XYZ file of C-alpha atoms in Angstrom:
776
model
C 0.000 0.000 0.000
C 2.823 2.418 0.871
C 4.500 1.668 -2.441
C 1.319 2.361 -4.418
C 0.759 5.681 -2.656
C 4.346 6.767 -3.181
C 4.231 5.843 -6.867
C 1.079 7.932 -7.135
C 2.915 10.882 -5.550
C 5.771 10.482 -8.012
C 3.345 11.098 -10.852
C 3.062 14.795 -9.906
C 6.168 15.525 -7.764
C 9.391 15.778 -9.735
C 12.365 13.714 -8.523
C 10.531 12.449 -5.465
C 12.478 9.829 -3.527
C 11.670 7.734 -0.496
C 13.084 5.029 1.764
C 11.755 2.925 4.621
C 14.809 3.660 6.753
C 17.597 1.782 8.488
C 20.351 2.512 10.981
C 22.075 5.019 8.650
C 19.330 6.332 6.387
C 16.320 8.149 7.761
C 12.870 6.897 6.774
C 11.687 9.717 4.542
C 9.781 11.058 1.583
C 11.744 13.862 -0.062
C 11.845 16.032 -3.170
C 13.999 18.984 -4.286
C 12.633 22.094 -2.595
C 12.969 24.070 -5.836
C 10.289 21.883 -7.435
C 8.207 20.842 -4.431
C 7.050 24.224 -3.072
C 3.921 25.750 -4.574
C 5.392 29.243 -4.519
C 8.884 30.624 -3.990
C 9.397 34.381 -3.716
C 12.979 35.663 -3.518
C 13.312 39.100 -1.921
C 16.665 40.936 -2.335
C 18.194 42.800 0.631
C 16.407 46.108 1.260
C 13.090 45.056 -0.242
C 10.049 43.949 1.767
C 9.067 40.285 1.525
C 5.378 39.382 0.980
C 3.211 39.399 4.086
C 2.804 35.982 5.660
C -0.750 34.705 5.756
C -1.796 36.399 2.524
C -3.578 34.253 -0.019
C -1.900 35.621 -3.143
C 1.862 35.382 -3.525
C 3.690 37.383 -6.247
C 4.864 34.366 -8.237
C 2.832 33.965 -11.384
C 1.653 30.671 -12.788
C 4.088 31.092 -15.673
C 6.991 31.612 -13.246
C 5.944 28.540 -11.263
C 5.793 26.438 -14.430
C 9.205 27.703 -15.559
C 10.766 27.001 -12.158
C 9.409 23.467 -12.001
C 10.487 22.669 -15.565
C 14.067 23.805 -14.992
C 16.890 21.311 -14.538
C 18.689 23.112 -11.737
C 18.094 22.952 -7.999
C 17.708 26.693 -7.494
C 19.882 29.567 -6.411
C 19.694 29.180 -2.652
C 21.760 31.641 -0.612
C 21.933 33.326 2.787
C 21.652 36.890 1.436
C 18.146 36.982 0.009
C 14.923 36.296 1.888
C 13.081 33.208 0.648
C 9.322 33.040 1.213
C 7.941 29.549 0.592
C 4.414 28.196 0.426
C 3.193 24.625 0.289
C -0.355 23.297 0.116
C -1.677 19.772 -0.219
C -5.275 18.709 -0.664
C -4.259 15.194 0.370
C -3.097 15.789 3.968
C -5.661 16.855 6.564
C -3.767 17.728 9.742
C -6.720 18.305 12.117
C -8.095 14.801 11.480
C -4.637 13.226 10.839
C -5.731 11.586 7.570
C -4.719 11.259 3.942
C -7.688 12.497 1.942
C -8.978 12.385 -1.625
C -6.590 9.663 -2.804
C -8.018 8.287 -6.082
C -9.662 4.877 -5.713
C -8.804 4.688 -2.006
C -10.577 5.486 1.267
C -9.357 8.201 3.617
C -6.354 6.754 5.464
C -5.386 7.398 9.091
C -1.748 8.589 9.255
C -1.227 6.398 12.328
C -1.270 3.490 9.862
C 2.074 4.566 8.436
C 4.080 5.721 11.454
C 2.022 4.908 14.538
C 2.165 7.570 17.278
C 5.377 9.152 15.975
C 5.629 12.816 15.058
C 5.310 14.160 11.518
C 8.423 16.163 10.655
C 8.785 18.634 7.798
C 12.471 19.436 7.269
C 14.533 21.549 4.907
C 18.090 20.327 4.419
C 20.944 20.057 1.945
C 22.854 16.975 0.889
C 25.948 17.299 -1.307
C 26.533 13.561 -1.548
C 26.443 11.928 -4.968
C 24.616 9.007 -3.419
C 20.823 9.194 -3.809
C 20.449 7.782 -0.307
C 19.672 10.370 2.374
C 22.264 9.412 4.983
C 22.041 11.151 8.353
C 25.760 11.869 8.283
C 25.444 13.756 4.946
C 22.379 15.861 5.758
C 22.709 19.472 6.882
C 19.445 20.668 8.454
C 18.183 24.276 8.211
C 14.580 23.986 9.344
C 12.328 21.499 11.108
C 8.607 21.749 11.761
C 7.403 18.936 14.017
C 3.699 18.122 14.304
C 2.053 15.834 16.862
C -1.545 14.642 16.702
C -3.109 15.155 20.138
C -6.491 13.631 19.344
C -9.799 15.173 18.443
C -10.804 15.605 22.084
C -7.509 17.057 23.351
C -7.978 19.317 26.334
C -6.507 22.745 26.900
C -3.479 23.413 29.062
C -5.543 24.468 32.069
C -4.629 22.615 35.223
C -8.188 21.369 35.793
C -10.243 19.880 32.973
C -13.987 20.044 33.000
C -14.808 17.245 35.408
C -17.986 16.474 33.460
C -16.078 15.882 30.237
C -15.403 12.262 29.469
C -11.662 11.648 29.102
C -9.580 8.771 27.939
C -8.515 6.967 31.115
C -5.310 5.672 29.534
C -4.133 8.575 27.392
C -0.481 9.293 28.186
C 1.029 12.594 27.145
C 4.070 12.760 24.885
C 6.571 15.573 24.494
C 8.728 16.871 21.666
C 12.471 16.362 21.408
C 15.137 17.888 19.226
C 16.966 16.032 16.473
C 20.011 15.706 18.728
C 17.906 14.207 21.498
C 16.548 11.561 19.175
C 19.847 10.481 17.659
C 21.526 9.241 20.849
C 22.702 5.656 21.157
C 23.075 3.489 24.234
C 26.501 4.771 25.200
C 25.826 8.457 24.519
C 22.573 8.310 26.463
C 24.537 8.060 29.718
C 25.873 11.606 29.589
C 23.126 13.157 27.496
C 20.341 12.250 29.897
C 22.398 13.393 32.861
C 22.991 16.725 31.147
C 19.354 17.567 31.552
C 17.362 16.168 28.656
C 13.870 15.465 29.958
C 13.461 11.725 30.276
C 10.374 10.607 28.352
C 7.164 9.482 30.014
C 6.145 7.197 27.161
C 8.739 6.837 24.438
C 12.412 5.908 24.412
C 15.133 8.282 23.228
C 16.572 5.799 20.759
C 15.255 7.019 17.429
C 12.673 4.331 16.912
C 10.378 6.786 15.143
C 12.745 6.955 12.180
C 12.304 3.348 11.148
C 9.367 1.773 9.415
C 7.920 -1.342 10.974
C 9.324 -3.800 8.446
C 12.933 -2.633 8.632
C 15.506 -5.389 9.069
C 16.427 -6.072 12.683
C 19.890 -7.174 13.876
C 20.641 -10.819 14.424
C 21.216 -12.283 17.843
C 21.936 -15.704 19.299
C 19.990 -18.572 17.777
C 18.172 -21.023 20.026
C 20.777 -23.690 19.224
C 23.583 -21.376 20.349
C 21.620 -20.385 23.413
C 21.060 -24.031 24.384
C 24.542 -25.352 23.700
C 27.035 -22.492 24.196
C 25.592 -20.539 27.116
C 25.912 -22.488 30.331
C 23.985 -20.013 32.464
C 20.227 -20.271 32.418
C 18.380 -17.307 30.927
C 15.983 -17.186 33.851
C 18.871 -17.118 36.346
C 20.578 -14.268 34.514
C 17.382 -12.200 34.395
C 16.671 -12.940 38.057
C 20.128 -11.775 39.076
C 19.651 -8.556 37.068
C 16.178 -7.916 38.495
C 17.486 -8.508 41.999
C 20.281 -5.929 41.949
C 18.902 -3.426 39.394
C 15.101 -3.767 39.372
C 14.246 -0.538 37.555
C 15.238 2.804 36.112
C 13.363 5.861 37.359
C 12.720 9.283 35.865
C 13.470 11.463 38.896
C 12.550 15.122 39.190
C 15.745 17.012 40.006
C 15.796 20.817 39.770
C 12.599 20.835 37.678
C 13.994 18.308 35.208
C 13.440 14.601 34.762
C 16.725 12.701 34.912
C 16.976 8.950 34.476
C 18.570 7.056 37.373
C 18.908 3.367 38.104
C 17.782 1.720 41.336
C 20.398 -0.561 42.914
C 19.461 -3.029 45.640
C 22.387 -4.307 47.691
C 22.371 -5.694 51.256
C 18.634 -4.953 51.656
C 19.204 -1.267 50.895
C 18.133 0.727 47.845
C 20.161 3.538 46.318
C 19.839 5.486 43.074
C 22.755 6.195 40.776
C 23.395 7.496 37.275
C 24.645 4.981 34.682
C 27.864 6.976 34.361
C 28.620 6.604 38.079
C 27.910 2.881 37.987
C 30.099 2.223 34.966
C 32.914 4.407 36.314
C 33.016 2.521 39.619
C 32.187 -1.047 38.589
C 33.254 -1.618 34.996
C 36.139 -4.097 34.735
C 37.727 -6.280 32.074
C 35.584 -9.167 33.294
C 32.393 -7.260 32.444
C 33.381 -6.916 28.784
C 32.202 -10.499 28.146
C 28.581 -9.935 29.138
C 25.826 -11.970 27.511
C 24.425 -9.004 25.587
C 23.446 -11.141 22.579
C 21.038 -13.086 24.734
C 18.585 -10.228 24.540
C 16.040 -9.497 21.893
C 17.068 -6.827 19.354
C 13.702 -5.227 20.088
C 14.733 -4.134 23.607
C 14.836 -0.374 24.139
C 18.154 1.335 24.853
C 17.153 2.045 28.457
C 16.230 -1.576 29.138
C 19.467 -2.715 27.515
C 21.344 -0.352 29.792
C 19.478 -1.632 32.863
C 20.440 -5.199 32.042
C 24.025 -4.241 31.403
C 24.189 -2.421 34.735
C 22.534 -5.363 36.500
C 25.083 -7.819 35.119
C 28.003 -5.533 35.971
C 26.777 -5.029 39.508
C 26.093 -8.753 39.956
C 29.632 -9.607 38.820
C 31.070 -6.930 41.131
C 29.212 -8.359 44.128
C 30.453 -11.876 43.338
C 34.019 -10.760 42.632
C 36.762 -11.864 45.033
C 38.987 -8.957 44.041
C 39.621 -6.535 46.890
C 39.955 -3.685 44.401
C 36.535 -4.409 42.880
C 34.977 -4.703 46.337
C 36.449 -1.342 47.377
C 35.130 0.411 44.255
C 31.708 -1.151 44.819
C 31.673 0.065 48.431
C 32.685 3.550 47.255
C 29.748 3.557 44.821
C 27.301 2.455 47.504
C 28.526 4.906 50.138
C 28.723 8.045 47.978
C 26.271 10.787 48.933
C 23.878 11.948 46.228
C 20.776 14.124 46.027
C 18.992 11.252 44.297
C 18.737 9.274 47.545
C 17.900 12.220 49.777
C 15.304 13.957 47.557
C 13.421 11.100 45.890
C 9.687 11.278 46.778
C 10.510 13.903 49.416
C 10.064 17.120 47.484
C 8.231 20.211 48.605
C 4.492 19.994 47.778
C 3.530 22.377 44.978
C 1.822 25.639 45.850
C -1.843 25.767 44.820
C -4.487 28.436 44.799
C -7.210 28.166 47.446
C -9.761 27.173 44.807
C -7.605 24.374 43.424
C -6.597 23.132 46.856
C -10.258 22.812 47.851
C -10.908 20.476 44.923
C -8.202 18.026 46.025
C -9.187 15.300 48.500
C -5.683 13.860 48.938
C -2.261 14.283 47.301
C 1.351 13.148 47.686
C 4.480 12.195 45.788
C 4.498 8.677 44.315
C 6.402 6.646 41.745
C 4.294 5.133 38.939
C 5.235 2.233 36.676
C 5.399 3.150 32.991
C 6.400 -0.394 32.056
C 7.803 -3.490 33.755
C 11.114 -1.839 34.706
C 10.532 1.858 34.084
C 9.044 4.177 36.723
C 8.506 7.915 36.998
C 8.324 10.225 40.005
C 5.069 12.198 40.031
C 2.703 14.216 42.173
C -0.566 12.305 42.554
C -3.847 13.901 43.505
C -7.445 12.706 43.717
C -10.601 14.748 43.164
C -14.185 13.577 43.298
C -14.045 12.177 39.745
C -10.496 11.115 38.926
C -6.897 10.545 39.925
C -4.286 12.665 38.152
C -0.492 12.359 37.949
C 1.728 15.385 37.286
C 5.328 16.365 36.875
C 6.164 17.344 40.492
C 6.820 20.966 39.543
C 4.631 21.402 36.461
C 0.935 21.233 37.174
C -0.344 22.783 33.938
C -1.056 19.417 32.313
C -1.368 15.923 33.748
C 0.910 13.169 32.479
C -1.785 10.614 33.141
C -5.358 10.408 34.449
C -7.627 7.600 35.527
C -11.328 7.888 36.188
C -12.427 6.673 39.611
C -15.422 4.977 38.012
C -13.048 2.684 36.091
C -11.209 1.404 39.179
C -12.316 -2.042 40.356
C -10.116 -2.316 43.461
C -7.132 -0.850 45.314
C -4.710 -3.360 46.840
C -1.527 -3.544 48.843
C 1.112 -5.354 46.753
C 4.073 -7.438 47.885
C 6.175 -10.499 47.012
C 6.502 -11.391 43.315
C 3.857 -8.778 42.454
C 6.364 -5.959 43.029
C 10.014 -5.216 42.183
C 12.667 -6.051 44.752
C 12.930 -2.564 46.255
C 13.369 -2.682 50.052
C 12.012 0.102 52.222
C 9.399 1.282 49.725
C 5.696 0.438 49.857
C 3.599 -0.644 46.903
C -0.055 -0.590 45.902
C -2.039 -1.331 42.745
C -5.121 0.298 41.216
C -6.945 -2.324 39.171
C -9.219 -1.529 36.253
C -10.743 -3.911 33.782
C -7.731 -3.759 31.466
C -4.807 -2.568 33.579
C -3.119 -2.444 36.946
C -1.622 0.945 37.793
C 1.424 0.215 39.974
C 2.531 2.817 42.518
C 4.947 2.993 45.417
C 5.315 5.483 48.245
C 8.221 6.600 50.399
C 6.662 5.329 53.648
C 4.079 2.810 54.810
C 1.682 5.388 56.277
C 1.324 7.278 52.995
C 0.636 4.038 51.132
C -1.922 2.850 53.712
C -3.661 6.229 53.751
C -4.025 6.091 49.975
C -5.456 2.571 50.063
C -7.958 3.476 52.775
C -9.064 6.705 51.100
C -9.422 5.273 47.600
C -11.101 2.093 48.833
C -13.767 4.152 50.594
C -14.398 6.239 47.481
C -14.597 3.203 45.224
C -16.867 1.288 47.589
C -19.261 4.226 47.645
C -19.243 4.511 43.863
C -19.806 0.767 43.419
C -22.802 0.941 45.766
C -24.190 3.833 43.740
C -23.618 1.909 40.506
C -25.306 -1.212 41.913
C -28.328 0.835 42.979
C -28.491 2.393 39.535
C -28.325 -1.016 37.844
C -31.051 -2.415 40.081
C -33.313 0.532 39.327
C -32.631 0.135 35.609
C -32.975 -3.630 35.777
C -29.681 -4.235 33.994
C -26.232 -5.554 34.857
C -23.175 -4.874 32.697
C -19.399 -4.779 32.770
C -17.543 -1.561 33.508
C -17.915 0.638 30.441
C -14.781 1.311 28.405
C -14.890 4.495 26.326
C -11.761 3.696 24.314
C -10.779 -0.010 24.336
C -7.457 0.609 22.577
C -6.348 2.937 25.388
C -7.615 0.586 28.084
C -6.352 -2.744 26.767
C -3.264 -1.892 24.668
C 0.067 -0.680 26.035
C 3.074 0.885 24.347
C 5.823 -0.302 26.653
C 9.022 1.716 27.098
C 10.786 -1.607 27.679
C 10.647 -2.297 23.939
C 11.168 -0.543 20.644
C 7.495 -1.116 20.006
C 7.200 0.793 16.730
C 3.640 -0.022 15.648
C 3.237 -2.877 18.105
C 1.007 -2.453 21.144
C 1.141 -5.038 23.936
C -2.193 -6.716 24.573
C -1.341 -8.997 27.537
C -0.721 -5.957 29.733
C -3.193 -6.181 32.609
C -0.278 -6.952 34.915
C 3.399 -6.060 34.676
C 6.150 -8.620 35.168
C 8.764 -7.359 37.616
C 10.788 -10.538 38.109
C 10.879 -14.068 36.833
C 9.185 -16.520 39.210
C 11.439 -18.705 41.313
C 9.939 -21.822 39.734
C 10.001 -22.362 35.976
C 6.555 -21.950 34.459
C 5.261 -24.750 32.269
C 4.756 -22.811 29.052
C 2.378 -25.278 27.392
C 0.173 -25.625 30.468
C 0.032 -21.848 30.875
C -1.156 -21.224 27.324
C -3.646 -24.092 27.555
C -4.940 -22.585 30.773
C -5.435 -19.222 29.025
C -7.537 -20.909 26.331
C -9.570 -22.648 29.029
C -10.134 -19.269 30.725
C -11.284 -17.848 27.394
C -13.759 -20.707 27.088
C -15.006 -20.061 30.636
C -15.640 -16.427 29.795
C -17.496 -17.243 26.562
C -19.840 -19.502 28.548
C -20.265 -17.034 31.419
C -19.215 -13.524 30.287
C -19.048 -11.742 33.615
C -16.416 -9.332 34.896
C -14.564 -11.822 37.117
C -14.154 -14.349 34.275
C -12.867 -11.644 31.953
C -10.314 -10.452 34.524
C -9.256 -14.050 35.161
C -8.646 -14.555 31.444
C -6.716 -11.276 31.095
C -4.547 -12.172 34.109
C -3.796 -15.594 32.601
C -2.517 -13.909 29.436
C -0.281 -11.588 31.498
C 1.356 -14.678 33.064
C 2.534 -15.660 29.582
C 5.109 -12.871 29.772
C 7.169 -15.006 32.140
C 7.215 -18.314 30.290
C 10.535 -19.387 28.800
C 10.251 -21.331 25.549
C 14.006 -21.687 25.017
C 13.969 -25.097 26.757
C 11.126 -26.473 24.637
C 11.691 -28.894 21.785
C 10.623 -28.005 18.249
C 7.398 -30.008 18.618
C 6.627 -28.402 21.971
C 7.221 -24.926 20.571
C 4.814 -25.687 17.737
C 2.101 -26.688 20.218
C 2.778 -23.658 22.403
C 2.778 -21.065 19.625
C -0.275 -22.403 17.770
C -2.226 -22.228 21.027
C -0.766 -18.790 21.728
C -1.863 -17.565 18.297
C -5.459 -18.502 19.119
C -5.181 -16.912 22.578
C -4.117 -13.646 20.905
C -6.911 -13.816 18.302
C -9.548 -14.477 20.970
C -8.078 -11.879 23.329
C -8.050 -9.151 20.669
C -11.538 -9.989 19.419
C -12.893 -10.025 22.968
C -11.666 -6.595 24.070
C -11.179 -4.728 20.779
C -13.533 -6.485 18.387
C -12.494 -8.291 15.168
C -11.388 -6.421 12.012
C -14.094 -6.091 9.373
C -12.137 -5.052 6.273
C -8.850 -5.752 4.483
C -7.451 -2.336 5.398
C -8.239 -2.764 9.101
C -6.943 -6.337 8.872
C -3.406 -5.216 7.996
C -3.225 -2.639 10.773
C -4.843 -4.984 13.297
C -2.486 -7.925 12.758
C 0.642 -5.750 12.656
C -0.277 -3.801 15.791
C -1.667 -6.281 18.313
C 1.282 -7.900 20.087
C 2.185 -10.053 23.082
C 5.163 -9.856 25.394
C 6.304 -13.438 25.888
C 9.515 -15.310 26.684
C 11.476 -12.051 27.025
C 10.470 -10.759 23.600
C 7.626 -9.023 21.810
C 5.816 -10.011 18.616
C 2.711 -8.934 16.730
C 0.194 -11.431 15.357
C 1.760 -11.168 11.900
C 5.211 -11.869 13.349
C 3.941 -14.854 15.318
C 2.454 -16.329 12.162
C 5.135 -15.563 9.574
C 8.353 -15.025 11.553
C 7.906 -17.704 14.233
C 5.455 -20.427 13.221
C 5.972 -20.132 9.454
C 9.612 -18.988 9.638
C 10.803 -22.020 7.643
C 8.126 -21.579 4.968
C 7.482 -19.145 2.126
C 5.967 -15.689 2.331
C 2.610 -15.473 0.567
C 3.781 -13.126 -2.226
C 6.545 -10.700 -3.067
C 4.257 -7.690 -2.693
C 2.772 -8.721 0.629
C 6.088 -9.849 2.087
C 7.737 -6.547 1.213
C 5.149 -4.111 2.474
C 3.017 -5.925 5.040
C 4.973 -8.787 6.616
C 7.863 -7.793 8.923
C 11.322 -9.294 8.587
C 11.836 -9.784 12.313
C 13.987 -12.657 13.571
C 13.285 -14.699 16.693
C 15.606 -17.141 18.411
C 12.690 -19.494 19.180
C 11.256 -19.563 15.629
C 10.372 -22.998 14.231
C 12.996 -24.461 11.923
C 10.874 -27.169 10.257
C 8.212 -26.507 7.653
C 4.778 -28.004 8.318
C 2.210 -27.080 5.664
C -0.636 -28.044 7.974
C 0.065 -24.873 9.952
C -1.357 -22.871 7.046
C -4.744 -24.307 8.008
C -4.299 -24.752 11.766
C -3.787 -21.004 12.329
C -7.348 -19.745 12.521
C -7.585 -15.941 12.424
C -11.346 -15.941 12.909
C -12.205 -15.217 9.266
C -15.653 -16.273 8.108
C -13.811 -18.456 5.583
C -12.288 -20.541 8.400
C -13.951 -23.060 10.742
C -15.581 -21.438 13.747
C -14.143 -23.936 16.244
C -10.510 -24.379 17.300
C -9.048 -27.060 19.579
C -6.609 -26.748 22.451
C -3.554 -28.462 20.998
C -1.723 -30.931 23.253
C 1.838 -32.141 22.855
C 0.801 -35.799 23.156
C -1.783 -35.678 20.340
C -1.009 -32.540 18.291
C -0.004 -34.481 15.159
C -3.380 -36.218 14.947
C -5.134 -32.967 15.872
C -3.474 -31.183 12.932
C -4.565 -33.966 10.560
C -8.113 -33.877 11.860
C -8.281 -30.113 11.518
C -7.062 -30.382 7.922
C -10.005 -32.661 7.159
C -12.421 -30.219 8.740
C -10.953 -27.220 6.915
C -11.171 -29.032 3.570
C -14.896 -29.646 3.961
C -15.375 -26.375 2.061
C -13.503 -27.848 -0.934
C -15.767 -28.326 -3.966
C -15.515 -30.622 -7.023
C -17.337 -29.932 -10.286
C -17.174 -31.991 -13.494
C -17.996 -30.493 -16.859
C -20.550 -32.606 -18.700
C -19.227 -31.361 -22.057
C -15.575 -32.393 -21.779
C -15.369 -34.339 -18.513
C -12.957 -31.804 -17.013
C -12.678 -31.733 -13.219
C -12.518 -28.338 -11.525
C -11.348 -28.333 -7.901
C -12.421 -25.271 -5.887
C -9.779 -24.843 -3.165
C -9.498 -22.546 -0.156
C -7.538 -19.372 -0.894
C -4.763 -20.604 1.391
C -3.562 -22.908 -1.398
C -3.069 -19.887 -3.635
C -1.269 -17.735 -1.083
C 1.135 -20.462 0.036
C 1.383 -22.506 -3.166
C 5.165 -22.753 -2.841
C 4.776 -24.477 0.536
C 2.920 -27.320 -1.170
C 5.381 -27.608 -4.062
C 3.931 -25.011 -6.377
C 2.568 -27.240 -9.164
C -0.986 -28.505 -9.600
C 0.188 -32.063 -9.023
C 1.994 -31.146 -5.795
C -1.038 -29.334 -4.402
C -3.474 -32.117 -5.234
C -1.172 -34.816 -3.855
C -0.819 -32.856 -0.624
C -4.558 -32.547 -0.028
C -5.526 -36.051 -1.231
C -4.922 -37.844 2.137
C -7.296 -35.403 3.873
C -10.266 -35.893 1.515
C -13.273 -38.017 2.285
C -13.588 -41.356 0.421
C -15.894 -40.047 -2.308
C -13.731 -37.061 -3.239
C -10.562 -39.117 -2.952
C -11.946 -41.669 -5.429
C -13.091 -38.934 -7.820
C -9.695 -37.230 -7.790
C -7.916 -40.579 -8.206
C -9.877 -41.301 -11.397
C -8.072 -38.416 -13.109
C -4.596 -39.720 -12.267
C -2.459 -40.785 -15.231
C -0.024 -43.430 -14.008
C 2.172 -43.267 -17.106
C 2.620 -39.502 -16.891
C 2.619 -39.463 -13.089
C 0.292 -36.522 -13.172
C -3.366 -35.528 -13.114
C -5.071 -35.067 -16.476
C -8.180 -33.060 -17.104
C -7.999 -31.299 -13.723
C -7.903 -27.557 -13.121
C -7.835 -25.511 -9.906
C -9.815 -22.447 -8.902
C -9.842 -20.692 -5.577
C -12.721 -19.769 -3.326
C -13.155 -16.150 -2.363
C -11.686 -15.285 1.046
C -13.646 -13.235 3.553
C -11.754 -10.572 5.492
C -14.628 -10.218 7.919
C -13.963 -11.981 11.211
C -16.030 -13.515 13.998
C -15.323 -14.751 17.503
C -13.685 -18.169 17.712
C -15.157 -20.975 19.802
C -12.761 -23.041 21.915
C -13.254 -26.798 21.912
C -11.936 -28.014 25.268
C -12.560 -31.736 24.713
C -9.421 -33.851 24.687
C -10.832 -36.142 21.978
C -10.591 -33.133 19.673
C -13.548 -31.990 17.638
C -17.059 -33.304 17.203
C -17.379 -32.470 13.512
C -21.153 -32.406 13.660
C -20.887 -29.248 15.798
C -18.683 -27.465 13.296
C -20.249 -24.755 11.209
C -19.464 -25.111 7.548
C -18.421 -21.995 5.693
C-alpha cells in the first residue's frame, strides 16, 4: 500500500524519492525544494518580503511552471529572503488523515508511522549518493507536528470534570533532532545533562524506522542451548534482583533517568555513568548481551548491562573491585535524599479545595521503568503530574473505572526494600505505585477504597433501578487494553497482555504449554459465562505468559505452544477490541496487536510468519515486502509443516468457527483432523461437455502454493490424504499413471472473507465433534 501511494505521488512531484529507513538512512519522503514548493518568492536585501498569511503570492503561474520545468536545484543563498508556500489537498492535519486519494478510502496517518511525530524538514545533501544518509544531511529547518487527538484538552490545570476523558491517554513531548539520535553509550551523559526523560517513548530514534525494517541478528536457540551455560531465567533474576528498575526522577525541575540498585537490603539510586565508572572491569566486557532481543529499548538494555556488571562486582573476590563497589554504595547523592521527598507544589485556594488527597508517588510506565510524580485525587479522577509542572497531567484515571485498590508485595512488586507498593486495578490494567513510607501508602489505600466502595454501591443501585447488569464501560478499548511499553522498541506494536506487569521471573520455571492451555480454558469459561470476574481471570492468565521461557522447549513443543498462543491472541483481541471487518483494518490490526512473551515481543503477523511459518514461504513478493515484517526470533520454528497454514485460525468467516486446544501428546493427529475439517469447504465440479474436473480450493492454497510444491500435481497430492472417500476416489480417477500426473484437472480458488467472527474453543481432549462445526 505504501509503495502504491508513493508511486502515485511520483506522478506529480518531480524527482521524489523515499526510503523505509535503516540505521544510517532516515525513513523519509523527499523532493527537491525548488520543485516541491507551490510558490517561492525571492526578496533581495532592502526590499520587503510578501506578508505571511496572505492568499496571493507574487509568483505567477508562468513563473511557477518555468521554475518546475528547470533542470537546476535553485539559487539558494543566505543573502536573500526566501518566502515559501506549500499546500496539499491530500493531507488533513486536524483529522490526521490522507484524503482524496483516487480509488482509495481516507487513510489514518497512524497506519504509516504509529504515534510518531510528523516532521517537515529543509536540508541540503551534497553527496552523490541518492540515499539520504544522516551523516550527509545538513538541516536548516524542522517543523514537528504531533496529533493530540480530536478531544484534546486545553493546558488548564483542571479539565472540565464532566467531560469524558480517555482513562489511559499518556502525554508525549517533543524532542530535538540531537535528542533523538543518541545511542546506548551516549545516552549516559546526554540524559544526565538535563534532557527530559520521556514518560512514554524511548530516546533511541525508533520513530525513524518503518515497521518492516531489518532487525539485527542475535543468538539462535541452538547457540543459546549449547554455548551458554547459564540459564536465561537465572541471569534475568540476578539482574532484576540488583537493578530492578530505572526511574525518571525530578531534580531541579527536570526529569533525569537514574537506576535503582538493591544491595544488602538497601536501595540507592545512581546514574549509569557513576555505575560504569566505579564497577566496569575487564571481566564485564564479556557480558551476555546477545542473549537479549534486538527489540529491547536502549534504556532496558542499559538496565540489564548495569545489572550484570553489579552482579559480577558483588560476586568478585577482588579486593579492588569490592572497594570500588563500596565507594559507589557509600557516595552521597541528592537522588537518595530527595526522591519522593520534594516540597508539595503551591496551589491556589480554589484548586486546593478540589483536592481530597495528594502526595508524591512513583508510577510504573512499564515493567522496569518508573517515573516520580505528584498524585492527587478529586471527586471524579486521579491525576499524575510532573512534580513541579501542574499545567497538564501526564496521566489520568477515572475513579469509576477502578475495580479495586490493593496492597502489593512479594513477586507482584520489584525487589525494592524500604518502599511500599499498591495497585489500582481496572478492567484492562493495573496501575502500579509505590510510596516513600508505609503510612502514605496505607492512607491512599484506605481513602481510595472508601471512594470506590461508595461509587460501586451507587452503581449497583443504579443497575437495580434500571434492571440491567453490565461490565464496567470502556470508552476507548485501545487505550484501556493496549500498552506501548518503554521496555521495547514497540514501533507499531502495542502489547495486549498488559493487565499486569512482570517485575521478576518466578522462582519456579513456568510450564509454558500448560500456561497457554490454561489461558484458552479461561477464554472458554468467559465465553460460557461472560461476567467481569471471568474476563479479569482470562486477562490475568494472558499476562502470566510474559514469564514463560520457551528456550527449553523442543521443536514439537514450541509448535504446540505457539499455535495455542496464536489462538489466545486472536480471541483476546476480538474479545476486548472487536475483530477487524475489512482488508485495510486487517493489515493494521495484525501488525499492531502484540504479546510480550519469553522475554520478547511479537505482533500477530510476526507470530504467524516469523515464528510459526519462519521455515516456509511468504505469501507473495508484494505482501512480504510491504506488510509482513522481517523480524527474527531465536525461538522460531525451523521445520516446515504445511498443515500450519490451516491450523492457524484468524477468525475469518472463511475458516472453521471452532478451534481445539492443541496438546503435545496428540497434536499431530489434531493437525490432521483439523485439515479434514478445513477441507470440507472444498468443492468438485465436473464439466458434462468435456469431462474436465474443476477443484475449488481454499484461498490458502493460492497464497502459500510454494509451501505445497507449487505445481498442480503437488497441491493435489498434498490434499488427497485429507479428503473423504468419495472425493478421494473422484480425484484418483483423473490420475495418469504413465505420466505421473493428473489429467483433465484444473484448480480455482474460493473467495476469502476478510470479515472476522469470535472463535469458539473446543476443550474436549478427543478433539472436535465435527457435527458441531459450522461449515463456511
